[in-house]
Amino acid sequence: MNSVIQATGYILAHTPDMLVHNGTTQTAERAANPQSEYLQQMPRYLRNYQQAIEYLPNQTYIGNLTPEQLAQIDQPWYDKKAEGAVRFGKFGEIMPQDEFLLLMQSCDVFDLVWLSKTFVECTKPRLSSHPLIGEDILSKIKDGVEQESVERYVHVEHAEPLYHLGELVGFVKRAHDVDINLSAHVMLENLVSKATSVLALLHLIHRAGIDKSAVSYVIDCSEEACGDMNQRGGGNFAKAAAETAGLTNATGCDIRAFCAAPAHALILAASLVSAGTHQNVVVTAGGCTAKLGMNGKDHVKKGIPLLEDVLGGFAVLVSKNDGVNPEIDTFLSGRHTVGTGSSPQAVITALVTEPLDRGGLKITDIDKYSVEMQNPDITKPAGAGDVPLSNYKMIAALAVKRGEIERDEIGAFVEKHGMVGWAPTQGHIPSGVPYLGFACDEILQGKISRAMIIGKGSLFLGRMTNLFDGVSFVLRKNTGAQEECAASEQQIRSMIAKAMREFAENMMREQR
Amino acid sequence: MDLENQKRVKELSDQYGAENVIIVLGAAESEAAGLAAETVTAGDPTFAGPLTGVSLGLRAYHICEDEMKSEVAEQVYEDQVSMMEMVLDVDSIKKEMSAIRSEHCKF
C-alpha cells in the first residue's frame, strides 16, 4: 500500500552578510581580485530583511501566496512587493539573520560558534518569543564573549567570522588544527545546513501536529558533507538535526545525489513506510551558504538587487496510508539510468513518459508537473533563462512527438500543466519539492488529482562520472483504500480449493 | 563557461591545433550559447578562466545549426535533438552564433 505525505514545512533564512562573506562567487572574487568593481558595488545591492520578506517569490515559498497567484503578477518581481507581507507563512517562515545566528549556535554541540555579548543580549529576547523555539533550544545559547575575543579568534586563530549588518558579531572556530574537513569554513557551512534543517523540522512537526517521538527515521538530502579527514562524507546531518529538533525516537541517514537527492529521498522514504519498516519518515534538507549570491555579478551588472540572499530549507513527513492524504505512487516512479543517455530528450523520456506508460497514463493525465522550480527573477538576468518554463516546454514537445497534443498547443500545455518558479537557487531546494505543500492542498481540495515531482542532478560536478541523474514519482489523490487485512487460514484454503477446481475443470474441458 | 571546460578546450587546441578543433554547443538560450562561443573564440568575457585574453578563434556551432544538423544521422537527430529543437528559439541561436563566428572565428 502506498504511503502518504502527511505534512510539509518550508523555511528561509535571510542572510545577506553570509552572501558577502561566504558565497563562493564572492569569496573567489575576493581571492582573485580584491579591488574588483563588483565587490565595491555589491553592498549597495543587498536587500534588508523587510525587503526579503516582501519579495513575492519568498512569500510563495513559505505558502502565503500560491504559485497561481504569483503567476498573475508580471515579471520581474524584484521591483514589486507583497503588500502586508509577514514573517510567518502557512508552511513556515523567513527568519532574520541575527536570530538565525543564535539558532546556529544552539545547533552547535562542540563549542565552535561564539557570539559577542552585546549581540546575544540584543537578539536573544526576540528569538525567545519565537512560537516554535522552546527552552530546550534557547538554553543552548551562550551568554556571549567580549568583542576583543571575537577579533582575536578571527585574526589569530583562523576562525570564520560571522557578521550582521556589516558588523563582526561572532565567529566559528575550527574544529581541528590540521584537518581541512573540520576547518572553520567547513564547520560554518555544515552548521548552517544543520540549523536550517532544524528550523524546517520544527515547522514540519508543528504543522503535522504529531508527537515528536512518533518519527522513527529522518533522511537528510542536502548537498553538504560532514566528516573528518579519514571519512570526509561520513555523515550524519539527519540524526544531528533530529537531535536538536527533539526527535528523540529517530535515527536516520544522509542521501546524496546533488539536486536529485530530495526526490531520491522521498521515494526511499515512501518505500520504507510502504514496506512497514517505519511508520513516519521525515525527509529534510538545510540550505547552502556557498550558493548565496551565486549569480551576483550578473545581478549587479544589470542593476538588480542581490536576490540570492536567503538560505532555504524544507521537511516532509511521509506516513502510513491514512486513507486521506495524497499518496506517493512509487509504481509510477521514473529513473534516469546509467544507460539512458544525456540528451534532454532521453532524460525527459526516462523521467516522464516511461513511468506514465507503465501506468497506462498520458502526459496530459498529470495535472501539474513540478520540475526545477528556480525563480526566473534570479536566473533570467544571469543568462540561464526561465528554468521551469524550459522544462515544461520539453515535456510539451515530447507530448507533441507522441501525438498527445498538437504543436500549436505547447503554450496552452505549459500554462495548464506548469507553474512559474519561486524557489531560491539553492540547488536541491528548488528541485521538484517546493510544490509538495501546495500539491497536497490542491489534491485535498479536489483541484488536481495527480502531480509529478521530478528531481534532476548534475553528477558530473563531482568529477566521478560524466553522467547526469534524475528520478521522479507521482503524487496522487488518496484512493481511500485501507490497509488490507492478512487473509485468514480459512480464506487461503478456500482460495486454493477454488483455484484447484478451476484447474481441474480446464483440464477436463481440454480432454473433451 | 565552466573554468575546467575552458582548460580542456585550451589543452585540446594546444595538442591538436586550433584549426583542427570544432566546438559543438547545446545551450538552451542564445545568450548562453553566445557566451560559450565568445569564450572559445575571443576569450573569456568574464575574465575568470584560463581563456582570459586567449583568442583561440575556434569554429563554434550549436547542434541545431544546419551545418551541424547535416553532419548527424537523421534518426539519431530525431531521437536525441528533435524534441529540443521544437522548444528552442533556434532562429535567435543561429543569429547569435553566426554573429560571433563572423566577428571572432579565425578559421
Coordinates of C-alpha atoms in Angstrom, one line a residue:
Chain A
M1 CA 0.0 0.0 0.0
N2 CA 1.3 3.5 -0.9
S3 CA 2.5 5.8 1.8
V4 CA 1.2 9.4 2.1
I5 CA 2.6 12.9 2.6
Q6 CA 1.1 14.0 5.9
A7 CA 2.7 17.4 6.2
T8 CA 5.4 19.7 4.8
G9 CA 7.4 22.6 6.2
Y10 CA 9.3 25.3 4.2
I11 CA 11.7 27.9 5.7
L12 CA 14.1 30.6 4.5
A13 CA 16.7 32.4 6.5
H14 CA 17.7 35.9 5.2
T15 CA 21.5 36.0 5.5
P16 CA 22.9 39.0 3.4
D17 CA 26.2 39.1 5.4
M18 CA 26.7 35.4 4.6
L19 CA 26.2 36.2 1.0
V20 CA 29.0 38.8 1.2
H21 CA 31.4 36.7 3.2
N22 CA 30.6 33.0 2.5
G23 CA 29.1 32.8 -1.0
T24 CA 31.7 31.2 -3.4
T25 CA 31.2 33.8 -6.1
Q26 CA 32.2 36.5 -3.6
T27 CA 34.9 34.6 -1.9
A28 CA 36.5 33.6 -5.2
E29 CA 36.3 37.2 -6.4
R30 CA 37.9 38.4 -3.2
A31 CA 40.7 36.0 -3.5
A32 CA 41.4 36.7 -7.2
N33 CA 40.6 40.4 -7.4
P34 CA 40.0 42.0 -4.0
Q35 CA 39.6 45.5 -5.5
S36 CA 37.1 44.5 -8.1
E37 CA 34.3 46.7 -9.1
Y38 CA 31.8 44.0 -8.3
L39 CA 33.0 43.8 -4.7
Q40 CA 32.9 47.5 -4.3
Q41 CA 29.4 47.9 -5.8
M42 CA 27.9 44.8 -4.1
P43 CA 26.9 46.4 -0.7
R44 CA 24.6 48.8 -2.4
Y45 CA 22.6 45.9 -3.9
L46 CA 22.0 44.0 -0.7
R47 CA 18.4 43.8 0.5
N48 CA 17.3 44.4 4.1
Y49 CA 15.1 41.9 6.0
Q50 CA 11.9 43.8 5.2
Q51 CA 12.7 43.7 1.5
A52 CA 13.4 40.0 1.7
I53 CA 10.0 39.4 3.4
E54 CA 8.2 41.5 0.9
Y55 CA 9.7 39.6 -2.0
L56 CA 6.9 37.8 -3.8
P57 CA 8.7 34.5 -4.5
N58 CA 9.8 34.3 -0.9
Q59 CA 6.2 34.7 0.3
T60 CA 5.3 31.9 -2.1
Y61 CA 8.0 29.6 -0.7
I62 CA 6.5 29.9 2.8
G63 CA 3.0 29.4 1.5
N64 CA 1.4 32.9 1.8
L65 CA 1.0 33.2 -1.9
T66 CA 0.1 30.3 -4.2
P67 CA 2.1 29.7 -7.5
E68 CA -1.1 30.6 -9.3
Q69 CA -1.3 34.0 -7.6
L70 CA 2.4 34.6 -8.2
A71 CA 1.9 33.8 -11.9
Q72 CA -0.7 36.5 -12.1
I73 CA 1.9 39.2 -11.3
D74 CA 4.0 40.4 -14.2
Q75 CA 7.7 39.6 -14.0
P76 CA 10.2 40.9 -12.9
W77 CA 9.2 40.6 -9.3
Y78 CA 12.1 42.2 -7.7
D79 CA 10.7 45.7 -8.3
K80 CA 7.4 44.8 -6.7
K81 CA 6.4 43.9 -3.2
A82 CA 3.9 41.7 -1.4
E83 CA 1.7 44.2 0.4
G84 CA 1.2 43.3 4.1
A85 CA 3.8 40.5 3.9
V86 CA 4.7 38.8 7.1
R87 CA 7.5 36.7 8.5
F88 CA 5.4 33.6 9.1
G89 CA 3.5 31.7 6.5
K90 CA 1.3 28.7 6.1
F91 CA 4.3 26.4 5.5
G92 CA 7.0 28.1 7.6
E93 CA 8.8 31.3 8.0
I94 CA 11.6 33.7 6.8
M95 CA 14.0 34.0 9.7
P96 CA 16.1 37.1 10.1
Q97 CA 19.9 36.7 10.1
D98 CA 20.5 37.8 13.7
E99 CA 18.1 35.2 15.1
F100 CA 19.5 32.6 12.7
L101 CA 23.0 33.1 14.1
L102 CA 21.6 32.3 17.6
L103 CA 19.8 29.3 16.3
M104 CA 23.1 28.2 14.6
Q105 CA 24.8 28.4 18.0
S106 CA 22.2 26.3 19.6
C107 CA 22.8 23.6 16.9
D108 CA 26.5 23.5 17.8
V109 CA 27.4 20.9 20.3
F110 CA 31.2 21.3 20.1
D111 CA 31.5 24.9 21.4
L112 CA 32.6 26.1 18.0
V113 CA 30.1 29.0 17.5
W114 CA 30.7 32.1 19.6
L115 CA 28.8 35.4 19.5
S116 CA 29.6 38.7 21.1
K117 CA 27.9 39.6 24.4
T118 CA 26.1 42.6 23.1
F119 CA 24.8 40.8 20.1
V120 CA 23.4 38.0 22.2
E121 CA 21.8 40.4 24.7
C122 CA 20.2 42.3 21.9
T123 CA 18.9 39.3 19.9
K124 CA 18.1 36.6 22.4
P125 CA 14.8 38.2 23.6
R126 CA 13.5 38.2 20.1
L127 CA 14.3 34.6 19.4
S128 CA 12.8 33.7 22.8
S129 CA 9.5 34.9 21.6
H130 CA 9.6 32.6 18.6
P131 CA 6.5 30.3 18.8
L132 CA 8.3 27.1 18.0
I133 CA 11.6 27.6 19.7
G134 CA 11.5 26.3 23.3
E135 CA 13.7 26.2 26.3
D136 CA 15.5 23.1 25.0
I137 CA 17.0 25.1 22.2
L138 CA 17.2 28.5 23.9
S139 CA 19.2 27.0 26.8
K140 CA 22.0 26.2 24.4
I141 CA 22.6 29.8 23.6
K142 CA 25.7 31.0 25.4
D143 CA 25.9 34.4 27.2
G144 CA 28.4 35.7 24.7
V145 CA 32.1 36.8 24.7
E146 CA 33.8 40.1 24.7
Q147 CA 34.4 41.8 21.3
E148 CA 38.2 41.5 21.8
S149 CA 37.9 37.8 21.9
V150 CA 35.9 37.8 18.7
E151 CA 38.6 39.8 17.0
R152 CA 41.4 37.6 18.3
Y153 CA 39.8 34.4 17.1
V154 CA 39.1 35.8 13.7
H155 CA 42.5 37.4 13.2
V156 CA 44.8 35.0 15.0
E157 CA 43.0 31.6 15.4
H158 CA 41.8 31.0 11.8
A159 CA 38.1 31.3 12.9
E160 CA 35.5 32.1 10.3
P161 CA 33.9 35.5 11.0
L162 CA 30.2 36.0 11.5
Y163 CA 28.8 39.3 10.5
H164 CA 25.5 41.0 11.0
L165 CA 24.7 44.3 9.1
G166 CA 28.3 44.6 8.3
E167 CA 29.5 44.3 11.9
L168 CA 31.6 41.5 13.2
V169 CA 29.4 39.8 15.8
G170 CA 30.9 36.4 16.3
F171 CA 32.9 33.5 14.8
V172 CA 33.0 29.8 14.1
K173 CA 36.2 28.1 15.4
R174 CA 38.0 25.4 13.5
A175 CA 37.3 22.0 15.0
H176 CA 40.8 20.6 14.4
D177 CA 44.3 22.1 13.9
V178 CA 45.1 20.4 10.6
D179 CA 42.1 18.6 9.4
I180 CA 40.7 20.6 6.5
N181 CA 37.3 18.8 6.7
L182 CA 36.9 20.3 10.2
S183 CA 38.2 23.7 9.3
A184 CA 36.2 26.8 10.4
H185 CA 35.0 27.3 6.8
V186 CA 33.6 23.7 6.6
M187 CA 32.1 23.9 10.1
L188 CA 30.3 27.1 9.3
E189 CA 28.8 25.6 6.1
N190 CA 27.7 22.4 7.9
L191 CA 26.3 24.2 10.9
V192 CA 24.3 26.5 8.6
S193 CA 22.9 23.4 6.8
K194 CA 22.1 21.8 10.1
A195 CA 20.4 24.9 11.6
T196 CA 18.2 25.5 8.5
S197 CA 17.2 21.8 8.6
V198 CA 16.3 22.1 12.3
L199 CA 14.1 25.1 11.6
A200 CA 12.3 23.2 8.8
L201 CA 11.8 20.2 11.1
L202 CA 10.3 22.4 13.8
H203 CA 7.8 23.8 11.4
L204 CA 7.0 20.4 10.0
I205 CA 6.3 18.8 13.3
H206 CA 4.2 21.8 14.3
R207 CA 2.1 21.6 11.1
A208 CA 1.8 17.8 11.3
G209 CA 0.5 18.1 14.8
I210 CA 2.2 14.8 15.8
D211 CA 4.2 13.9 18.8
K212 CA 8.0 14.3 18.1
S213 CA 8.6 10.7 19.3
A214 CA 6.4 9.3 16.5
V215 CA 9.1 10.0 14.0
S216 CA 11.4 7.0 13.7
Y217 CA 13.6 7.8 10.7
V218 CA 15.0 11.0 9.2
I219 CA 16.7 11.3 5.8
D220 CA 18.8 14.4 5.1
C221 CA 19.1 15.2 1.3
S222 CA 21.1 18.4 1.3
E223 CA 24.4 18.8 -0.6
E224 CA 27.0 19.2 2.1
A225 CA 29.3 16.6 3.6
C226 CA 30.3 16.2 7.2
G227 CA 33.1 14.1 8.5
D228 CA 36.8 14.3 9.3
M229 CA 39.9 13.7 7.2
N230 CA 39.5 9.9 7.5
Q231 CA 35.9 9.9 6.4
R232 CA 35.1 13.1 4.6
G233 CA 31.4 12.4 3.9
G234 CA 30.8 10.2 6.9
G235 CA 27.6 12.0 7.9
N236 CA 25.1 12.2 9.6
F237 CA 23.2 15.5 9.2
A238 CA 19.9 13.8 9.6
K239 CA 20.5 12.5 13.0
A240 CA 22.3 15.6 14.1
A241 CA 19.3 17.8 13.1
A242 CA 16.8 15.3 14.6
E243 CA 18.7 15.6 17.9
T244 CA 18.4 19.4 18.1
A245 CA 14.8 19.3 16.9
G246 CA 13.9 16.9 19.7
L247 CA 13.1 13.8 17.6
T248 CA 14.4 11.5 20.3
N249 CA 13.0 8.3 18.9
A250 CA 14.5 8.8 15.4
T251 CA 17.7 7.6 13.7
G252 CA 18.4 8.3 10.1
C253 CA 20.9 8.8 7.4
D254 CA 22.0 11.2 4.6
I255 CA 21.2 10.7 1.0
R256 CA 23.4 12.5 -1.6
A257 CA 22.6 12.9 -5.3
F258 CA 23.2 16.6 -6.0
C259 CA 19.9 18.3 -6.8
A260 CA 18.1 15.0 -7.4
A261 CA 18.6 14.0 -3.8
P262 CA 15.2 15.2 -2.4
A263 CA 13.3 13.1 -5.0
H264 CA 15.5 10.1 -4.3
A265 CA 15.0 10.6 -0.6
L266 CA 11.2 10.8 -0.9
I267 CA 11.0 7.7 -2.9
L268 CA 13.1 5.9 -0.3
A269 CA 11.0 7.3 2.5
A270 CA 7.8 6.2 0.8
S271 CA 9.3 2.7 0.3
L272 CA 10.4 2.4 3.9
V273 CA 6.9 3.3 5.0
S274 CA 5.2 1.1 2.5
A275 CA 7.4 -1.8 3.5
G276 CA 6.3 -1.4 7.1
T277 CA 9.9 -0.7 8.2
H278 CA 8.9 2.6 9.6
Q279 CA 5.5 4.4 10.1
N280 CA 6.7 8.0 10.0
V281 CA 9.8 9.0 8.0
V282 CA 10.9 12.6 7.6
V283 CA 12.8 13.9 4.6
T284 CA 14.7 17.1 5.4
A285 CA 17.3 19.5 4.0
G286 CA 19.0 22.6 5.0
G287 CA 20.5 25.4 3.0
C288 CA 23.8 26.2 1.5
T289 CA 26.0 29.3 2.1
A290 CA 28.2 28.6 -0.9
K291 CA 25.4 29.3 -3.3
L292 CA 24.4 32.6 -1.8
G293 CA 24.9 35.4 -4.4
M294 CA 25.9 32.8 -7.0
N295 CA 24.7 35.0 -9.8
G296 CA 25.5 38.2 -8.0
K297 CA 27.9 39.5 -10.7
D298 CA 25.1 39.4 -13.3
H299 CA 22.6 40.9 -11.0
V300 CA 24.8 43.9 -10.0
K301 CA 25.8 44.4 -13.7
K302 CA 22.1 44.7 -14.5
G303 CA 21.3 46.9 -11.6
I304 CA 19.2 44.2 -9.9
P305 CA 19.2 43.6 -6.1
L306 CA 21.2 40.6 -4.9
L307 CA 18.3 38.2 -4.8
E308 CA 20.2 35.1 -3.7
D309 CA 20.3 36.3 -0.1
V310 CA 18.3 33.5 1.5
L311 CA 19.1 30.1 2.7
G312 CA 16.4 27.5 2.0
G313 CA 15.2 24.5 4.0
F314 CA 12.3 22.1 3.8
A315 CA 11.0 19.0 5.6
V316 CA 8.3 16.5 4.5
L317 CA 6.6 13.9 6.7
V318 CA 5.9 10.6 4.9
S319 CA 3.5 8.4 6.8
K320 CA 1.5 5.2 6.7
N321 CA -1.6 5.4 4.4
D322 CA -4.4 7.1 6.4
G323 CA -6.9 6.9 3.6
V324 CA -7.0 10.7 3.3
N325 CA -3.7 12.4 2.5
P326 CA -2.1 12.3 -1.0
E327 CA -0.3 9.1 -1.9
I328 CA 3.2 8.8 -3.2
D329 CA 2.8 6.3 -6.1
T330 CA 6.2 4.6 -6.3
F331 CA 5.0 2.3 -9.1
L332 CA 4.9 5.5 -11.2
S333 CA 8.5 6.3 -10.5
G334 CA 10.9 7.3 -13.3
R335 CA 14.6 6.7 -13.3
H336 CA 17.5 8.1 -15.4
T337 CA 19.7 5.1 -15.6
V338 CA 23.3 4.6 -16.5
G339 CA 22.2 3.6 -20.0
T340 CA 19.7 6.4 -20.5
G341 CA 21.9 8.9 -22.2
S342 CA 22.3 12.6 -21.5
S343 CA 20.3 14.3 -24.2
P344 CA 17.3 16.3 -22.8
Q345 CA 15.0 14.1 -24.9
A346 CA 16.4 10.9 -23.4
V347 CA 16.2 12.4 -19.9
I348 CA 12.6 13.6 -20.1
T349 CA 11.6 10.3 -21.7
A350 CA 13.1 8.3 -18.8
L351 CA 11.7 10.6 -16.1
V352 CA 8.2 11.4 -17.5
T353 CA 6.9 9.0 -20.2
E354 CA 8.4 5.7 -19.1
P355 CA 6.7 5.7 -15.7
L356 CA 3.5 7.1 -17.3
D357 CA 3.5 4.3 -19.9
R358 CA 3.9 1.8 -17.1
G359 CA 0.7 3.1 -15.6
G360 CA -1.2 3.5 -18.9
L361 CA -1.3 7.2 -18.5
K362 CA -0.7 10.0 -21.0
I363 CA 1.4 13.1 -20.4
T364 CA -1.7 15.1 -20.2
D365 CA -3.1 12.9 -17.4
I366 CA -0.7 14.6 -14.9
D367 CA -2.4 17.8 -13.8
K368 CA 0.8 19.5 -12.6
Y369 CA 4.5 18.9 -13.1
S370 CA 6.9 20.1 -10.5
V371 CA 10.4 20.4 -12.0
E372 CA 13.4 22.6 -11.2
M373 CA 11.3 25.4 -9.7
Q374 CA 14.0 28.0 -9.7
N375 CA 12.9 31.6 -9.5
P376 CA 13.2 33.1 -13.0
D377 CA 13.8 36.5 -11.5
I378 CA 17.2 35.2 -10.4
T379 CA 18.1 33.0 -13.4
K380 CA 16.9 35.1 -16.4
P381 CA 19.2 38.1 -15.7
A382 CA 22.1 35.6 -15.4
G383 CA 21.5 34.2 -18.9
A384 CA 20.2 30.9 -17.6
G385 CA 16.7 31.6 -18.9
D386 CA 13.5 30.5 -17.2
V387 CA 14.3 27.0 -16.0
P388 CA 10.9 25.7 -15.1
L389 CA 9.5 27.1 -18.4
S390 CA 12.2 25.3 -20.4
N391 CA 11.4 22.1 -18.6
Y392 CA 7.7 22.4 -19.3
K393 CA 8.3 23.2 -23.0
M394 CA 10.4 20.0 -23.2
I395 CA 7.6 17.9 -21.6
A396 CA 5.1 19.5 -24.0
A397 CA 7.4 18.9 -27.0
L398 CA 7.6 15.2 -26.0
A399 CA 3.7 15.2 -25.9
V400 CA 3.7 16.6 -29.4
K401 CA 6.1 13.8 -30.6
R402 CA 3.9 11.2 -29.0
G403 CA 0.9 12.7 -30.7
E404 CA -0.8 13.6 -27.4
I405 CA -1.1 17.3 -28.2
E406 CA -0.7 19.4 -31.3
R407 CA 2.3 21.5 -31.8
D408 CA 0.3 24.7 -31.5
E409 CA -0.9 23.6 -28.1
I410 CA 2.5 23.7 -26.5
G411 CA 1.8 27.1 -24.9
A412 CA -1.5 26.0 -23.6
F413 CA 0.0 22.8 -22.2
V414 CA 2.7 24.8 -20.4
E415 CA 0.1 27.1 -18.8
K416 CA -2.2 24.3 -17.7
H417 CA 0.4 21.7 -16.5
G418 CA 3.2 24.0 -15.5
M419 CA 3.9 26.7 -12.9
V420 CA 6.2 29.8 -12.6
G421 CA 9.3 29.1 -10.4
W422 CA 9.6 30.7 -6.9
A423 CA 12.3 28.8 -5.1
P424 CA 15.8 30.3 -4.3
T425 CA 18.7 28.9 -6.4
Q426 CA 19.9 26.7 -3.6
G427 CA 20.5 23.5 -5.7
H428 CA 18.5 20.8 -4.1
I429 CA 15.9 23.3 -2.6
P430 CA 14.1 24.2 -5.8
S431 CA 14.3 20.6 -7.2
G432 CA 10.7 19.4 -7.5
V433 CA 9.9 19.6 -3.8
P434 CA 8.8 23.2 -3.4
Y435 CA 5.4 22.3 -4.8
L436 CA 4.7 19.4 -2.4
G437 CA 3.0 21.7 0.1
F438 CA 0.7 23.3 -2.5
A439 CA 0.2 19.9 -4.3
C440 CA -1.1 18.3 -1.1
D441 CA -3.5 21.2 -0.5
E442 CA -4.7 21.1 -4.1
I443 CA -5.2 17.4 -4.1
L444 CA -7.1 17.5 -0.8
Q445 CA -9.3 20.3 -2.2
G446 CA -10.0 18.3 -5.3
K447 CA -8.4 20.9 -7.6
I448 CA -6.0 18.4 -9.1
S449 CA -5.7 14.6 -9.0
R450 CA -2.1 13.9 -9.9
A451 CA 1.2 15.7 -9.7
M452 CA 4.5 14.5 -10.9
I453 CA 7.6 15.5 -8.9
I454 CA 10.8 15.5 -10.9
G455 CA 14.3 15.8 -9.4
K456 CA 17.4 16.2 -11.6
G457 CA 21.0 16.3 -10.6
S458 CA 24.3 17.2 -12.2
L459 CA 26.5 14.4 -11.0
F460 CA 29.4 15.4 -13.3
L461 CA 30.1 18.3 -10.9
G462 CA 31.7 15.8 -8.6
R463 CA 34.0 14.6 -11.4
M464 CA 33.3 10.9 -10.6
T465 CA 31.2 10.4 -13.7
N466 CA 30.1 12.4 -16.7
L467 CA 26.5 11.2 -16.1
F468 CA 23.5 13.2 -15.3
D469 CA 20.9 11.9 -12.9
G470 CA 17.2 12.1 -12.1
V471 CA 14.2 10.4 -10.6
S472 CA 10.5 11.2 -10.5
F473 CA 7.4 10.0 -8.8
V474 CA 3.7 10.7 -8.9
L475 CA 1.8 12.2 -6.0
R476 CA -1.9 11.3 -6.3
K477 CA -5.3 11.6 -4.7
N478 CA -5.8 9.0 -2.0
T479 CA -7.9 6.2 -3.2
G480 CA -9.4 5.8 0.2
A481 CA -8.3 2.2 0.3
Q482 CA -7.5 1.0 3.8
E483 CA -4.7 -1.4 4.7
E484 CA -5.6 -4.9 3.5
C485 CA -6.0 -7.4 6.3
A486 CA -4.0 -10.5 6.2
A487 CA -6.1 -13.4 4.8
S488 CA -7.2 -15.9 7.3
E489 CA -6.2 -19.6 7.0
Q490 CA -9.8 -20.4 6.1
Q491 CA -9.7 -17.8 3.3
I492 CA -6.4 -19.2 1.9
R493 CA -7.8 -22.7 1.9
S494 CA -10.9 -21.7 0.1
M495 CA -8.8 -19.7 -2.5
I496 CA -6.6 -22.8 -3.1
A497 CA -9.7 -25.0 -3.4
K498 CA -11.2 -22.6 -5.9
A499 CA -8.0 -22.5 -8.0
M500 CA -7.8 -26.3 -8.0
R501 CA -11.4 -26.6 -9.0
E502 CA -10.9 -24.2 -11.9
F503 CA -7.7 -26.0 -12.9
A504 CA -9.4 -29.4 -13.0
E505 CA -12.4 -28.0 -15.0
N506 CA -10.0 -26.6 -17.5
M507 CA -8.2 -29.9 -17.9
M508 CA -11.4 -31.8 -18.3
R509 CA -12.5 -29.3 -21.0
E510 CA -9.3 -29.7 -22.9
Q511 CA -9.5 -33.6 -22.7
R512 CA -13.0 -33.4 -24.2
Chain B
M1 CA 31.9 28.8 -19.4
D2 CA 33.0 26.4 -16.7
L3 CA 36.6 27.0 -15.8
E4 CA 37.5 23.4 -16.1
N5 CA 36.0 23.2 -19.6
Q6 CA 37.9 26.3 -20.6
K7 CA 41.1 24.5 -19.5
R8 CA 40.2 21.4 -21.5
V9 CA 39.4 23.4 -24.6
K10 CA 42.7 25.2 -24.3
E11 CA 44.6 21.9 -23.8
L12 CA 42.9 20.2 -26.8
S13 CA 43.6 23.3 -29.0
D14 CA 47.3 23.2 -28.0
Q15 CA 47.5 19.5 -28.6
Y16 CA 45.7 19.3 -32.0
G17 CA 46.0 22.8 -33.3
A18 CA 43.1 25.3 -33.1
E19 CA 42.4 24.8 -36.8
N20 CA 41.5 21.2 -36.1
V21 CA 39.1 21.8 -33.3
I22 CA 35.3 22.4 -33.6
I23 CA 33.2 23.2 -30.6
V24 CA 29.7 21.9 -30.6
L25 CA 27.3 23.6 -28.2
G26 CA 23.9 22.6 -26.8
A27 CA 23.0 25.6 -24.8
A28 CA 19.2 26.2 -24.5
E29 CA 19.5 30.0 -24.7
S30 CA 21.1 32.2 -27.4
E31 CA 22.7 34.3 -24.7
A32 CA 24.4 31.3 -23.1
A33 CA 25.4 29.8 -26.4
G34 CA 26.8 33.1 -27.4
L35 CA 28.8 33.4 -24.2
A36 CA 30.3 30.0 -24.7
A37 CA 31.1 30.7 -28.3
E38 CA 32.7 34.0 -27.4
T39 CA 34.8 32.3 -24.8
V40 CA 36.3 29.8 -27.3
T41 CA 36.8 32.5 -30.0
A42 CA 37.6 35.9 -28.5
G43 CA 38.5 34.7 -25.0
D44 CA 36.7 34.5 -21.6
P45 CA 34.5 37.6 -21.3
T46 CA 34.2 37.1 -17.6
F47 CA 38.0 37.3 -17.1
A48 CA 37.9 34.4 -14.7
G49 CA 39.2 31.3 -16.6
P50 CA 42.2 30.0 -18.5
L51 CA 40.9 31.5 -21.7
T52 CA 41.0 35.1 -20.4
G53 CA 42.9 37.1 -23.0
V54 CA 43.4 33.9 -25.2
S55 CA 41.7 34.3 -28.6
L56 CA 41.6 30.8 -29.9
G57 CA 39.2 31.7 -32.7
L58 CA 37.7 28.2 -32.8
R59 CA 34.9 27.2 -35.1
A60 CA 31.9 27.0 -32.8
Y61 CA 28.4 25.7 -33.8
H62 CA 25.2 25.0 -32.0
I63 CA 23.9 21.5 -32.6
C64 CA 20.7 23.0 -34.1
E65 CA 22.5 24.9 -36.7
D66 CA 22.2 23.5 -40.2
E67 CA 26.0 22.9 -40.6
M68 CA 25.9 20.5 -37.6
K69 CA 22.5 19.0 -38.2
S70 CA 23.6 17.8 -41.6
E71 CA 26.5 16.0 -40.1
V72 CA 24.3 13.9 -37.8
A73 CA 22.4 10.7 -38.9
E74 CA 18.8 11.6 -39.3
Q75 CA 17.4 9.1 -36.9
V76 CA 20.0 10.0 -34.2
Y77 CA 19.0 13.6 -34.5
E78 CA 15.3 12.7 -34.3
D79 CA 15.9 10.6 -31.2
Q80 CA 18.3 12.9 -29.4
V81 CA 17.7 16.5 -30.5
S82 CA 14.4 17.0 -32.3
M83 CA 12.4 17.5 -29.1
M84 CA 14.7 20.3 -28.0
E85 CA 14.7 21.8 -31.5
M86 CA 10.9 22.2 -31.0
V87 CA 11.3 24.3 -27.8
L88 CA 14.4 26.3 -28.6
D89 CA 14.4 29.7 -30.2
V90 CA 16.6 28.3 -33.0
D91 CA 16.5 31.4 -35.1
S92 CA 17.8 33.5 -32.3
I93 CA 20.6 31.0 -31.5
K94 CA 21.6 30.8 -35.2
K95 CA 21.8 34.6 -35.4
E96 CA 23.9 34.8 -32.2
M97 CA 26.2 32.1 -33.3
S98 CA 26.8 33.4 -36.7
A99 CA 27.4 36.9 -35.4
I100 CA 30.1 35.6 -33.0
R101 CA 31.7 33.5 -35.7
S102 CA 31.9 36.3 -38.2
E103 CA 33.5 38.6 -35.7
H104 CA 35.9 36.3 -33.9
C105 CA 36.4 33.0 -35.7
K106 CA 39.8 32.6 -37.3
F107 CA 39.1 29.5 -39.5

